[in-house]
Coordinates of C-alpha atoms in Angstrom, one line a residue:
M19 CA 3.3 20.8 -21.2
D20 CA 6.2 20.3 -18.9
I21 CA 5.3 17.8 -15.9
D22 CA 6.6 17.4 -12.5
W23 CA 6.3 13.6 -12.4
I24 CA 5.0 10.5 -14.1
G25 CA 3.2 7.9 -12.0
L26 CA 2.9 4.3 -12.7
A27 CA 0.1 2.7 -10.5
G28 CA -1.7 -0.7 -10.4
P29 CA -2.8 -3.4 -8.2
T30 CA -0.4 -5.8 -6.7
A31 CA 1.2 -8.3 -9.2
S32 CA 0.2 -6.2 -12.2
G33 CA 3.7 -5.8 -13.4
K34 CA 4.7 -2.4 -12.1
T35 CA 8.3 -3.2 -11.2
A36 CA 9.0 -4.7 -14.7
A37 CA 7.4 -1.8 -16.4
A38 CA 9.3 0.7 -14.3
L39 CA 12.7 -0.9 -15.0
A40 CA 11.8 -1.0 -18.7
I41 CA 11.3 2.8 -18.6
A42 CA 14.4 3.3 -16.6
A43 CA 16.4 1.5 -19.4
R44 CA 15.1 4.0 -21.9
R45 CA 14.9 7.3 -20.0
P46 CA 16.9 9.1 -17.3
V47 CA 14.5 8.4 -14.4
E48 CA 14.6 8.1 -10.6
I49 CA 12.0 5.8 -9.0
V50 CA 10.1 6.9 -6.0
S51 CA 8.2 4.2 -4.4
V52 CA 4.6 4.7 -3.6
D53 CA 4.2 1.7 -1.4
S54 CA 3.3 1.7 2.4
A55 CA 5.1 -1.6 2.9
L56 CA 8.4 -1.0 1.0
V57 CA 9.3 1.7 3.5
Y58 CA 10.2 -1.0 6.1
R59 CA 13.6 -2.5 6.7
G60 CA 13.8 -6.2 7.0
M61 CA 10.5 -6.8 5.2
D62 CA 11.9 -8.0 1.8
I63 CA 10.2 -11.3 0.8
G64 CA 6.6 -10.6 1.7
T65 CA 6.7 -7.1 0.1
A66 CA 8.2 -8.3 -3.2
K67 CA 10.8 -5.5 -2.7
P68 CA 12.9 -4.9 -5.7
T69 CA 16.1 -6.9 -5.6
P70 CA 19.5 -5.2 -5.2
A71 CA 20.1 -5.8 -9.0
E72 CA 16.8 -4.2 -9.8
R73 CA 17.5 -1.1 -7.5
A74 CA 21.0 -0.8 -9.1
A75 CA 19.4 -0.3 -12.6
A76 CA 18.0 3.0 -11.4
P77 CA 18.0 5.2 -8.3
H78 CA 15.2 4.2 -5.9
H79 CA 13.7 6.3 -3.1
L80 CA 11.4 5.7 0.0
I81 CA 12.5 2.1 0.3
D82 CA 14.0 0.8 3.6
I83 CA 13.6 4.2 5.3
L84 CA 11.8 3.0 8.5
D85 CA 12.1 0.3 11.2
P86 CA 9.0 -2.0 11.3
S87 CA 8.2 -0.5 14.8
E88 CA 7.5 2.8 13.2
A89 CA 4.4 4.1 11.3
Y90 CA 4.2 6.0 8.1
S91 CA 1.4 8.2 6.9
A92 CA -0.1 9.7 3.7
A93 CA 0.9 13.2 5.0
R94 CA 4.6 12.1 5.5
F95 CA 4.6 10.5 2.1
V96 CA 3.4 13.8 0.4
A97 CA 6.0 15.6 2.2
D98 CA 8.8 13.1 1.3
A99 CA 7.6 12.8 -2.4
T100 CA 7.4 16.5 -2.9
R101 CA 10.9 17.0 -1.6
L102 CA 12.2 14.1 -3.8
V103 CA 10.5 15.4 -6.9
G104 CA 12.2 18.7 -6.6
E105 CA 15.6 17.1 -5.9
I106 CA 15.3 14.6 -8.9
R107 CA 14.2 17.4 -11.3
A108 CA 17.1 19.5 -10.1
R109 CA 19.5 16.6 -11.2
G110 CA 18.0 16.7 -14.6
A111 CA 16.2 13.3 -14.3
L112 CA 12.4 12.5 -14.4
P113 CA 10.7 11.4 -11.2
L114 CA 8.9 8.2 -11.8
L115 CA 6.5 7.4 -9.0
V116 CA 5.7 3.7 -8.9
G117 CA 3.4 1.8 -6.5
G118 CA 0.0 0.5 -5.4
T119 CA -0.7 2.5 -2.3
M120 CA -3.5 4.6 -4.0
L121 CA -4.2 6.8 -1.0
Y122 CA -0.6 8.2 -1.4
F123 CA -1.1 8.9 -5.1
K124 CA -4.5 10.6 -4.2
A125 CA -3.0 12.6 -1.4
L126 CA -0.2 13.8 -3.6
I127 CA -2.4 14.8 -6.4
D128 CA -5.4 16.2 -4.5
G129 CA -3.8 17.3 -1.2
L130 CA -4.8 16.5 2.3
D131 CA -6.5 18.7 4.7
A132 CA -5.1 19.0 8.2
M133 CA -6.5 16.0 10.1
P134 CA -6.7 15.8 13.9
T135 CA -3.7 14.2 15.6
A136 CA -4.1 10.9 17.4
D137 CA -6.1 11.0 20.6
P138 CA -4.7 8.3 22.9
A139 CA -7.7 8.2 25.2
L140 CA -10.2 7.9 22.4
R141 CA -8.1 5.3 20.7
A142 CA -8.0 3.2 23.9
A143 CA -11.8 3.6 24.2
L144 CA -12.2 2.4 20.6
E145 CA -10.0 -0.6 21.1
A146 CA -12.1 -1.5 24.3
E147 CA -15.2 -1.2 22.2
A148 CA -13.8 -3.4 19.5
A149 CA -12.7 -6.1 22.1
A150 CA -16.3 -6.2 23.3
R151 CA -18.2 -5.8 19.9
G152 CA -15.7 -7.0 17.2
W153 CA -14.1 -5.0 14.5
P154 CA -16.9 -6.0 12.0
A155 CA -19.4 -4.2 14.2
M156 CA -17.1 -1.1 14.4
H157 CA -16.9 -1.3 10.6
A158 CA -20.7 -1.3 10.4
E159 CA -20.8 1.8 12.5
L160 CA -18.2 3.5 10.3
A161 CA -20.4 2.7 7.4
R162 CA -23.2 4.7 8.9
H163 CA -21.1 7.8 9.4
D164 CA -18.5 7.5 6.5
P165 CA -19.8 5.0 3.8
V166 CA -17.0 6.1 1.4
T167 CA -14.2 5.1 3.7
A168 CA -16.0 2.0 4.9
A169 CA -16.5 0.8 1.3
R170 CA -12.7 0.6 0.8
L171 CA -11.9 -1.0 4.1
A172 CA -12.1 -4.7 5.0
P173 CA -14.3 -5.5 8.1
H174 CA -11.2 -6.6 10.1
D175 CA -8.9 -3.8 9.0
A176 CA -8.6 -2.7 12.7
Q177 CA -5.9 0.1 12.2
R178 CA -7.8 1.9 9.6
I179 CA -11.3 1.4 10.9
Q180 CA -10.0 2.8 14.3
R181 CA -8.4 5.9 12.7
A182 CA -11.6 6.6 10.6
L183 CA -13.9 6.3 13.7
E184 CA -11.4 8.4 15.7
V185 CA -11.5 11.3 13.1
W186 CA -15.3 11.0 13.0
R187 CA -15.8 11.2 16.8
L188 CA -13.2 14.0 17.1
T189 CA -14.4 16.2 14.3
G190 CA -17.9 15.0 13.2
R191 CA -16.5 14.9 9.7
P192 CA -15.9 11.7 7.7
L193 CA -12.3 10.7 7.0
S194 CA -13.1 10.8 3.3
S195 CA -13.9 14.5 3.5
F196 CA -10.4 15.2 4.5
H197 CA -9.0 13.3 1.5
G198 CA -11.1 15.2 -0.9
A199 CA -9.9 18.6 0.4
R200 CA -7.2 20.4 -1.6
A201 CA -4.6 21.6 0.9
L202 CA -2.2 22.4 -2.0
K203 CA -2.5 25.7 -3.9
A204 CA -2.4 23.8 -7.2
A205 CA -2.2 20.1 -8.1
P206 CA 1.2 19.0 -9.3
R207 CA 1.6 18.7 -13.0
H208 CA 1.8 14.9 -13.7
R209 CA 0.7 12.0 -15.9
L210 CA -0.7 8.9 -14.2
V211 CA -0.4 5.6 -16.1
T212 CA -2.1 2.7 -14.6
L213 CA -2.0 -1.0 -15.1
E214 CA -5.4 -2.6 -14.8
P215 CA -6.5 -6.2 -15.7
T216 CA -9.4 -6.8 -18.0
E217 CA -9.8 -10.3 -16.7
R218 CA -9.6 -10.9 -13.0
G219 CA -8.6 -14.4 -13.5
W220 CA -5.4 -13.3 -15.0
L221 CA -4.5 -11.2 -12.0
H222 CA -5.5 -13.9 -9.5
A223 CA -3.3 -16.4 -11.2
R224 CA -0.4 -13.9 -10.9
I225 CA -1.2 -13.3 -7.2
A226 CA -1.2 -17.0 -6.5
E227 CA 2.1 -17.5 -8.4
R228 CA 3.8 -14.7 -6.5
F229 CA 2.5 -15.7 -3.0
D230 CA 3.8 -19.3 -3.7
A231 CA 7.1 -17.6 -4.6
M232 CA 7.2 -15.7 -1.4
L233 CA 6.5 -18.9 0.6
A234 CA 9.2 -20.7 -1.1
G235 CA 11.6 -17.8 -0.8
G236 CA 11.3 -17.9 3.1
L237 CA 8.3 -15.6 4.0
V238 CA 7.6 -17.6 7.2
D239 CA 11.3 -17.4 8.3
E240 CA 11.2 -13.7 7.6
V241 CA 8.2 -13.2 9.9
R242 CA 9.7 -15.6 12.4
A243 CA 12.8 -13.5 12.6
L244 CA 10.7 -10.2 13.0
R245 CA 8.9 -11.9 15.8
A246 CA 12.0 -12.9 17.5
R247 CA 13.1 -9.3 17.9
G248 CA 10.6 -8.9 20.8
D249 CA 9.5 -5.4 20.2
L250 CA 7.0 -5.9 17.4
H251 CA 3.4 -7.1 17.6
A252 CA 0.6 -8.0 15.4
D253 CA -1.3 -4.7 15.5
L254 CA 1.7 -2.6 14.1
P255 CA 1.0 -1.2 10.6
S256 CA 4.0 -3.1 9.3
M257 CA 2.8 -6.4 10.7
R258 CA -0.7 -5.8 9.3
C259 CA 0.7 -5.9 5.8
V260 CA -0.9 -8.6 3.6
G261 CA 1.2 -11.9 4.1
Y262 CA 2.8 -10.8 7.3
R263 CA -0.5 -10.7 9.1
Q264 CA -1.4 -14.3 8.0
A265 CA 2.1 -15.6 8.7
W266 CA 2.1 -14.0 12.2
Q267 CA -1.2 -15.6 13.1
A268 CA 0.0 -19.0 11.7
L269 CA 3.0 -18.8 13.9
D270 CA 0.9 -17.7 16.8
A271 CA -1.0 -21.0 16.7
L272 CA 2.2 -23.1 17.1
P273 CA 2.6 -24.7 20.5
D274 CA 6.3 -24.4 20.1
R275 CA 7.4 -21.1 18.7
D276 CA 10.5 -22.6 17.0
A277 CA 8.7 -25.6 15.4
P278 CA 8.1 -25.7 11.7
L279 CA 4.6 -25.0 10.3
P280 CA 2.8 -28.3 9.8
A281 CA 1.7 -29.0 6.2
A282 CA -1.9 -28.2 7.0
A283 CA -1.1 -24.9 8.6
L284 CA 1.2 -23.9 5.7
A285 CA -1.7 -24.8 3.3
A286 CA -4.1 -22.7 5.3
L287 CA -1.5 -19.8 5.3
R288 CA -1.3 -20.1 1.6
E289 CA -5.1 -20.0 1.1
Q290 CA -5.6 -17.1 3.6
G291 CA -2.7 -15.0 2.0
I292 CA -3.8 -15.4 -1.4
A293 CA -7.4 -14.5 -0.5
A294 CA -6.2 -11.4 1.4
T295 CA -4.0 -10.3 -1.6
R296 CA -7.0 -10.7 -3.9
Q297 CA -9.1 -8.5 -1.5
L298 CA -6.2 -5.9 -1.6
A299 CA -6.2 -5.9 -5.3
K300 CA -9.9 -5.4 -5.5
R301 CA -9.6 -2.3 -3.3
Q302 CA -6.7 -1.0 -5.2
I303 CA -8.7 -1.4 -8.5
T304 CA -11.6 0.5 -6.9
W305 CA -9.2 3.3 -5.9
L306 CA -7.9 3.5 -9.5
R307 CA -11.4 3.8 -11.0
S308 CA -12.0 6.9 -8.9
M309 CA -9.1 8.7 -10.6
P310 CA -10.6 10.1 -13.7
A311 CA -7.3 11.6 -15.1
R312 CA -5.5 8.2 -15.3
E313 CA -4.4 6.6 -18.6
A314 CA -5.2 3.0 -18.3
V315 CA -3.3 0.2 -19.9
P316 CA -4.6 -3.4 -19.8
C317 CA -1.8 -5.2 -17.9
D318 CA -3.0 -8.6 -19.1
A319 CA -2.7 -7.6 -22.8
P320 CA 0.1 -9.3 -24.7
D321 CA 1.6 -5.8 -25.5
A322 CA 1.0 -4.2 -22.2
L323 CA 4.6 -3.3 -21.7
A324 CA 4.9 -1.7 -25.2
Q325 CA 1.8 0.3 -24.5
V326 CA 3.2 1.7 -21.2
L327 CA 6.5 2.6 -23.0
E328 CA 4.5 4.3 -25.7
R329 CA 2.6 6.4 -23.4
I330 CA 5.6 7.4 -21.3
A331 CA 7.5 8.3 -24.6

């Protein structure tokens, strides 16, 4: 059967970029990023953005398309990805969708029902409630109304908890019910290959190694430069990305904004960043396991790359 696109999904640090480039070396593909952080310009180190050399190996899309002051959504991703798939196929290449933002994959495959637009007054009310009660209490309230969404959100994920409660209060419907609705007439023809660890310890070691590389590569300085712009704040979706949020908080604690991070603060940032990345990976794996049509490859197997290439071939 002819297909519209091939997807390569997996948790953070599972080897998606290397696998995608190996595929690109063997087939005429164009890579479409399925990542809610790679869309932002100026956020290179903490997102593990493909290097210029890697991006030169195959055309890449949906990277560096937004300023960090802007927001991106699943609905916008579906529109952008659908357009790109058509354009890439028209050029005679295969669209290869690669990333770890599982909501985007699910939205593209299953469709999204029309959700209500943001309500500024309700959002302000929710923020006031959260200031008084704390986001864990708001998360507990969400769990009573929408346990499916609450189960995949961390208790301090203010942005997503707020949106889920906003949808519930506006419509009386859980956010998860919108994600399950098929707004498209037919699901796109696709294959979804996933990289999933059989041993969590393998992935945890990779996560720690990669976060250490980000710190050595200048993550703190990257966040410091973003803060210096003056128009960004910690509650923006871009600054809530794993690594950026923890670095922002560490810099907030400095008495002198230009001072280097003390060794103890840097160690705490490392511990918090690795822990948050592990939590992200756990949520990503939970999402993956809810996708019954996926073709799972153990990313910690010695022949993982060969298995991916065999399936794509």
